[in-house]
PDB file of C-alpha atoms in Angstrom:
ATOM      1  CA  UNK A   1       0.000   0.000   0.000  1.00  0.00           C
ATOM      2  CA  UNK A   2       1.327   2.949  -0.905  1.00  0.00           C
ATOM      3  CA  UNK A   3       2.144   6.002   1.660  1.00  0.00           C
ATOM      4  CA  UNK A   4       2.615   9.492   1.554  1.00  0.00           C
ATOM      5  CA  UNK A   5       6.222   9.670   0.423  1.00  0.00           C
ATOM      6  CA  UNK A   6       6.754   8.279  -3.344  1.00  0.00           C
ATOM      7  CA  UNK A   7       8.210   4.971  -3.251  1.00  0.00           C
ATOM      8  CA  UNK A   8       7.922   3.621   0.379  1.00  0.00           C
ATOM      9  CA  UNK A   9       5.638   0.864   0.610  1.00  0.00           C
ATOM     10  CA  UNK A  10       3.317  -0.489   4.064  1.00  0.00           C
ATOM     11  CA  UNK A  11       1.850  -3.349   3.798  1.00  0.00           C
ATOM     12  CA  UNK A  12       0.307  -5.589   6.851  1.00  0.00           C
ATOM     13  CA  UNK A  13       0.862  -9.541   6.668  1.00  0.00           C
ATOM     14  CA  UNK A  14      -2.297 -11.497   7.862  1.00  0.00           C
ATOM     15  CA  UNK A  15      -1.317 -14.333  11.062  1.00  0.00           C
ATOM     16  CA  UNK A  16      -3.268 -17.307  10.638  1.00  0.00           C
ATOM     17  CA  UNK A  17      -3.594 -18.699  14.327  1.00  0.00           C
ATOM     18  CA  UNK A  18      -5.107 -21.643  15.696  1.00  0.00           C
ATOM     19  CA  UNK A  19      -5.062 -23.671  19.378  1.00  0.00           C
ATOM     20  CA  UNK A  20      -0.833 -24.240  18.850  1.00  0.00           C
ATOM     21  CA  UNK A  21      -0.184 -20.607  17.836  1.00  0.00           C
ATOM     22  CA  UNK A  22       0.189 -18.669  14.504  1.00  0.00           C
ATOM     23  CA  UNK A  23       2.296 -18.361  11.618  1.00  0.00           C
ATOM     24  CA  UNK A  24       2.322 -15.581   9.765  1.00  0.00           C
ATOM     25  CA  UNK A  25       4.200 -15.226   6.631  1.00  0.00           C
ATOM     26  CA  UNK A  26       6.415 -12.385   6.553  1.00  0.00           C
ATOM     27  CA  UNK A  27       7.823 -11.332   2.780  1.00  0.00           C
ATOM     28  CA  UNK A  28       8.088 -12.730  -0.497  1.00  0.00           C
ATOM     29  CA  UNK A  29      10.586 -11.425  -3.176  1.00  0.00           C
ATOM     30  CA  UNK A  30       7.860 -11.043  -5.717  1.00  0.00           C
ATOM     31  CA  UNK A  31       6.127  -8.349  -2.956  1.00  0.00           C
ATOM     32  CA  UNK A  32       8.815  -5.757  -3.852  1.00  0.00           C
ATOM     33  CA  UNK A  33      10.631  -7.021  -6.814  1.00  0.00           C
ATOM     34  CA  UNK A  34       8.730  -4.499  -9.019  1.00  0.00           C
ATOM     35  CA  UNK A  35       9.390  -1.692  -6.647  1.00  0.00           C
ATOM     36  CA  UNK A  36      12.911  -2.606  -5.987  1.00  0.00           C
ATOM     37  CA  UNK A  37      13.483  -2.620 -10.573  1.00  0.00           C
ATOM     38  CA  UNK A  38      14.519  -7.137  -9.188  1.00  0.00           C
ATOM     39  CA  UNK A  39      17.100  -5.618  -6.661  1.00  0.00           C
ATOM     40  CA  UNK A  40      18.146  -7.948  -4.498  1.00  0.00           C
ATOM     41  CA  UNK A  41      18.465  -8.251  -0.461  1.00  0.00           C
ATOM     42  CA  UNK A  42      21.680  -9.703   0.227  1.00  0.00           C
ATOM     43  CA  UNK A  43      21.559  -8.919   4.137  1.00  0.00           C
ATOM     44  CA  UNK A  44      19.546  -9.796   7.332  1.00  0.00           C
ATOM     45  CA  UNK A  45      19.825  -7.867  10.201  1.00  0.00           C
ATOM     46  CA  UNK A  46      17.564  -7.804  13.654  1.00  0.00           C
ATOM     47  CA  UNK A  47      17.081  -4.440  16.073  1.00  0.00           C
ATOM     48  CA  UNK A  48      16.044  -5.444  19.455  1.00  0.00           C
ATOM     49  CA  UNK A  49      15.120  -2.154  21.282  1.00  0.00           C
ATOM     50  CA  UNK A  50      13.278  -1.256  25.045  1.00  0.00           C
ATOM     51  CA  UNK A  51      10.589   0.676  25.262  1.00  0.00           C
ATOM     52  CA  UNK A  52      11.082   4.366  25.145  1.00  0.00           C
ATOM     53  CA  UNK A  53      14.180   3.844  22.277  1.00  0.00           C
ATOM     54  CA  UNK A  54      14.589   6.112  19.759  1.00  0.00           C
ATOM     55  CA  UNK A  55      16.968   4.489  16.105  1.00  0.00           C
ATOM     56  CA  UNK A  56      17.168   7.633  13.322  1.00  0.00           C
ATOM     57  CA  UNK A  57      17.194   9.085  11.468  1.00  0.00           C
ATOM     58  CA  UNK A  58      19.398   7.254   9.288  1.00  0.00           C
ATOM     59  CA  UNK A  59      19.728   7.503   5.368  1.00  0.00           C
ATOM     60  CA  UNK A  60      21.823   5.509   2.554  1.00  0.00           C
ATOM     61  CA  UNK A  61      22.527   7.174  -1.081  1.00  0.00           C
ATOM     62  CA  UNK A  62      22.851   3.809  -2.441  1.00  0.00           C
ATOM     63  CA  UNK A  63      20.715   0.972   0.017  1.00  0.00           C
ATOM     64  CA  UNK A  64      16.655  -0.227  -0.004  1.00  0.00           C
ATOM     65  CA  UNK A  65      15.704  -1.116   3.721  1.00  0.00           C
ATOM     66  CA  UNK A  66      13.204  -3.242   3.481  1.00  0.00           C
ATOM     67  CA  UNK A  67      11.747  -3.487   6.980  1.00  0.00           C
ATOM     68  CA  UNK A  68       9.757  -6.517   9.455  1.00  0.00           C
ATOM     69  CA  UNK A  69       8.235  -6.036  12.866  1.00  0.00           C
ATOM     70  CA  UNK A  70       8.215  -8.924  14.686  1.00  0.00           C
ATOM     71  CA  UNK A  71       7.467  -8.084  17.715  1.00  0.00           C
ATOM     72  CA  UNK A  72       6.526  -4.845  19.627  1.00  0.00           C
ATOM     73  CA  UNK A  73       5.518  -1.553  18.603  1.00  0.00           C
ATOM     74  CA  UNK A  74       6.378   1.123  16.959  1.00  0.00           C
ATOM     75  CA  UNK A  75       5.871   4.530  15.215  1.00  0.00           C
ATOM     76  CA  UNK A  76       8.095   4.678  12.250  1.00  0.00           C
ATOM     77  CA  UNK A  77       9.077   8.010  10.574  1.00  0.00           C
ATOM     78  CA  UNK A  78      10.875   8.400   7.248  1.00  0.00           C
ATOM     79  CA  UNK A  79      11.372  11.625   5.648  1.00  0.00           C
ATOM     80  CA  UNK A  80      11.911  12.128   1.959  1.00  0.00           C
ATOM     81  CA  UNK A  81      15.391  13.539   0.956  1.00  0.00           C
ATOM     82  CA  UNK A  82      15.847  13.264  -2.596  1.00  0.00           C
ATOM     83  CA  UNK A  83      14.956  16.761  -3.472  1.00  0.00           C
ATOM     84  CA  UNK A  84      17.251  18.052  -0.793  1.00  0.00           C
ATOM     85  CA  UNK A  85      20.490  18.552  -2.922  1.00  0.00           C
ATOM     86  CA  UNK A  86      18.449  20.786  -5.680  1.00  0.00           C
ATOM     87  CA  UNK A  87      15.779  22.423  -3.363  1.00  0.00           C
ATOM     88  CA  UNK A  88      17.334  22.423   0.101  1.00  0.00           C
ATOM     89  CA  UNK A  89      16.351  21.148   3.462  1.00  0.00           C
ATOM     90  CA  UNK A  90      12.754  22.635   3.043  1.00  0.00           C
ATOM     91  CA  UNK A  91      12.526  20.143   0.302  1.00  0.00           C
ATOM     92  CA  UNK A  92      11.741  17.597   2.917  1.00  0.00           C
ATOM     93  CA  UNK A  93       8.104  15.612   3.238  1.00  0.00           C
ATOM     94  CA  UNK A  94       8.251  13.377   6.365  1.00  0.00           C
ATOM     95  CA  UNK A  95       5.117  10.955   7.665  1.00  0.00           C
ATOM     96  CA  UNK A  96       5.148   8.836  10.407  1.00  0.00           C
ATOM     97  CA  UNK A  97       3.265   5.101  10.843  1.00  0.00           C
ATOM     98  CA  UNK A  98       2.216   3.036  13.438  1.00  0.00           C
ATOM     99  CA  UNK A  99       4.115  -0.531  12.892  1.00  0.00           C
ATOM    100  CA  UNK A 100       2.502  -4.022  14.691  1.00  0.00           C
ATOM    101  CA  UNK A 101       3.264  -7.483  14.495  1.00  0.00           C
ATOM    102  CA  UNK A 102       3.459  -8.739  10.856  1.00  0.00           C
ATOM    103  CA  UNK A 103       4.040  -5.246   9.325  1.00  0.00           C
ATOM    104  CA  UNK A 104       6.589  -4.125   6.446  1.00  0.00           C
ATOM    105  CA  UNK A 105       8.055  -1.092   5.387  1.00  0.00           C
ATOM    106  CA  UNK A 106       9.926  -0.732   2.180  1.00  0.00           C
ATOM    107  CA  UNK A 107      12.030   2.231   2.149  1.00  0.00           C
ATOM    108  CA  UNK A 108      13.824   3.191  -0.863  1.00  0.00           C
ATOM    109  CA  UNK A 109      17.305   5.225  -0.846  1.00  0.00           C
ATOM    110  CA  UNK A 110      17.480   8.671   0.140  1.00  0.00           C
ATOM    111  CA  UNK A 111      14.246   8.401   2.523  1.00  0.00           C
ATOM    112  CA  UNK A 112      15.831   8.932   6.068  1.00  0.00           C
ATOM    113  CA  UNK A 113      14.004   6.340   8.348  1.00  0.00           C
ATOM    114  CA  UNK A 114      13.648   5.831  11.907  1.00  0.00           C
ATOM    115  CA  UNK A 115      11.359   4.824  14.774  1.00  0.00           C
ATOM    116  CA  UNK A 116      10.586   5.255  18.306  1.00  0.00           C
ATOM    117  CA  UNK A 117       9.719   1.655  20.149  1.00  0.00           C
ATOM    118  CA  UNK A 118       6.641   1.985  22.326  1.00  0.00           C
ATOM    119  CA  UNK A 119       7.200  -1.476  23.583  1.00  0.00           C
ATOM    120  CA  UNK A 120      10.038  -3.666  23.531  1.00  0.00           C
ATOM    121  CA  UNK A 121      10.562  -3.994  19.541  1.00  0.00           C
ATOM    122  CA  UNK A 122      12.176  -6.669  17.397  1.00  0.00           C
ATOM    123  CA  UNK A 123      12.857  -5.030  13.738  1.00  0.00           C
ATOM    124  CA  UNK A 124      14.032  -7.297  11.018  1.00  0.00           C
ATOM    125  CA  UNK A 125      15.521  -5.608   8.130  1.00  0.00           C
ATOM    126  CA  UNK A 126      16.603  -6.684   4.636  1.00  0.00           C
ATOM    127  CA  UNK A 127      18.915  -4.696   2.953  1.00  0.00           C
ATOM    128  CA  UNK A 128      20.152  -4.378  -0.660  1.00  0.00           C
ATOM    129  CA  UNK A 129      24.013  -3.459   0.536  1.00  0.00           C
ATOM    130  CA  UNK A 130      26.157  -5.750   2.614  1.00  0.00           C
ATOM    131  CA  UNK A 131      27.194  -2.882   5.461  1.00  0.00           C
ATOM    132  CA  UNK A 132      30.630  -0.895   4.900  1.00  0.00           C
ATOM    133  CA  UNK A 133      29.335   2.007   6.865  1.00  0.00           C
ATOM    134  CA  UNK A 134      30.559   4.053   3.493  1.00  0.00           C
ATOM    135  CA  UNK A 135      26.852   4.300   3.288  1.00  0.00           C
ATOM    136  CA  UNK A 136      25.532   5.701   6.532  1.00  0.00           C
ATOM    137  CA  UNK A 137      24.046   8.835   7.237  1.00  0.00           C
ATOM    138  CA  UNK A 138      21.829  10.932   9.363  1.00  0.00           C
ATOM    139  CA  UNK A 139      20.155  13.945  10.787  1.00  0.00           C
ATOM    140  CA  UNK A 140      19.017  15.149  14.253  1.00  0.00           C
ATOM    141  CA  UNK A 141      16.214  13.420  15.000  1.00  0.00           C
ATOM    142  CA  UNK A 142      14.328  15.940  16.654  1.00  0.00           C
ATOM    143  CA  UNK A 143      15.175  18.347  13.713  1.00  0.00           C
ATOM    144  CA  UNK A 144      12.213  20.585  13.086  1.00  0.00           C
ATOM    145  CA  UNK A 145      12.295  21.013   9.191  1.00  0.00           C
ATOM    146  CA  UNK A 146      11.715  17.552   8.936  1.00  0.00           C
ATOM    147  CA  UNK A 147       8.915  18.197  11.208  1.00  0.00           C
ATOM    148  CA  UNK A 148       8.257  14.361  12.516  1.00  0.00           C
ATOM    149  CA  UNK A 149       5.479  14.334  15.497  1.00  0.00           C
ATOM    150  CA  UNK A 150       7.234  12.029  17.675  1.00  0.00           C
ATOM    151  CA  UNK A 151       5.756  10.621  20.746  1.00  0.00           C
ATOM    152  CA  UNK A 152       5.971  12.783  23.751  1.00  0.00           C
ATOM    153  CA  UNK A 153       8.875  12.585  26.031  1.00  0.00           C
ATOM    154  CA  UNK A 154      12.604  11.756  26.122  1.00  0.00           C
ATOM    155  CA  UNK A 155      13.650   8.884  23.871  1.00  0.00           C
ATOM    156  CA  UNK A 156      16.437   6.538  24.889  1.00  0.00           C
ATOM    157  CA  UNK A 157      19.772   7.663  22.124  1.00  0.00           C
ATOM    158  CA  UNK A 158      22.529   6.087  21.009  1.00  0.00           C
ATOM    159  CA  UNK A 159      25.420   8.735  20.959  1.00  0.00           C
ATOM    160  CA  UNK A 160      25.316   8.745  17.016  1.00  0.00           C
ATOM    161  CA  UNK A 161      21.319   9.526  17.169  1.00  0.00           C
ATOM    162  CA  UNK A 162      22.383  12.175  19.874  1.00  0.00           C
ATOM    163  CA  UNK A 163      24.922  13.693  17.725  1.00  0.00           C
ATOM    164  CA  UNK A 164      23.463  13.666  14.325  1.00  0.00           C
ATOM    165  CA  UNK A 165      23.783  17.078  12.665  1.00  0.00           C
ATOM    166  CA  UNK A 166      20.430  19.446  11.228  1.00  0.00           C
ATOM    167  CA  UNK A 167      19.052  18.600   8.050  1.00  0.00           C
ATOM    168  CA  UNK A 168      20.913  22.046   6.587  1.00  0.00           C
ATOM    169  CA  UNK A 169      24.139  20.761   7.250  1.00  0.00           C
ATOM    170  CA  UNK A 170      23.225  17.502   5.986  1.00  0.00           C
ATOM    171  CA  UNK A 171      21.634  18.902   2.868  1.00  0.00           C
ATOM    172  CA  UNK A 172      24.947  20.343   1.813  1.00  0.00           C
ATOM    173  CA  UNK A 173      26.793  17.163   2.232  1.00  0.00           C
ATOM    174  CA  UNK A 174      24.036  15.702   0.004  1.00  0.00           C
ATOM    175  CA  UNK A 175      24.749  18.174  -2.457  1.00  0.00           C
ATOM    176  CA  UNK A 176      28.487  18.152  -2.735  1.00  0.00           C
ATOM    177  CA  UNK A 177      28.733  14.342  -2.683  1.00  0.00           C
ATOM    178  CA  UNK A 178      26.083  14.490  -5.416  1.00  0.00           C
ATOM    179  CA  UNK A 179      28.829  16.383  -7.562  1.00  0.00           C
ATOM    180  CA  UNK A 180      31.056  14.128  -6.356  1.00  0.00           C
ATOM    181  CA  UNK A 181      29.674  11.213  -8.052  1.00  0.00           C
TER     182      UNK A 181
END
């Protein structure tokens, strides 16, 4: 199902339970082949966050995240940064969704993405890049051009997420390494 920022997909897998428990399947390759042009997820990774933890925002110039909960959750937020190296930070279009059990997100490069874990969460994520970390960026998550309505309160950081610059500054590196390439 489509969302409010072109190209990132939601859909909600159906659990089929019965007296011994459920089983619920979670992706098939032929779900996003025609969104990811037959890319290919070539690694598997699992986030296991408490209650009250805040992951993002992150971004890749050249990676798909293709995203699982399996248990928990959350309220994901991805903002849309592809226009930022032509337009600028106010370029930005940001939406946040409310991820439960059986849920995927498919989030295309150059969408920033993050989440804040209302319970304890379990986030499996495919990706289309093994991990370098020549790939990894971010912004402040609190950042107010990007304008996300997080969940009231203090979130629970890692010291990147604390550290992260504004979207401004990041919108210039997205520009020069644009002319970079």
């Amino acid at each position: 199902m489509p969302t409010a920022i072109d190209g990132v997909m939601r859909r909600s897998n159906a659990s089929n339970a019965d007296h011994r428990g459920a089983f619920t399947e979670l992706w098939r390759s032929s779900q996003t082949a025609q969104l990811a042009q037959n890319e290919q997820f070539v690694q598997a990774n699992l986030s296991r966050s408490q209650r009250g933890v805040l992951r993002g925002m992150h971004f890749h110039r050249r990676q798909t995240d293709l995203w699982m909960l399996i248990g928990g959750r959350c309220l994901a937020a991805t903002t849309d940064l592809r226009r930022v190296a032509a337009e600028g930070a106010r370029a930005t279009r940001s939406q946040v969704v409310e991820l439960t059990f059986g849920d995927i997100l498919y989030i295309p490069p150059l969408v920033a993405h993050g989440f804040w874990a209302f319970d304890e969460t379990l986030l499996l994520y495919l990706v289309s890049n093994e991990y370098d970390g020549g790939d990894e960026y971010g912004f402040a998550w609190n950042d107010a051009t990007a304008a996300i309505e997080w969940p009231a309160g203090e979130p629970i950081l890692s010291e990147r997420d604390r550290t992260n610059p504004f979207l401004d500054e990041v919108a210039e590196t997205i520009g020069a390494t644009d002319q970079a390439t």
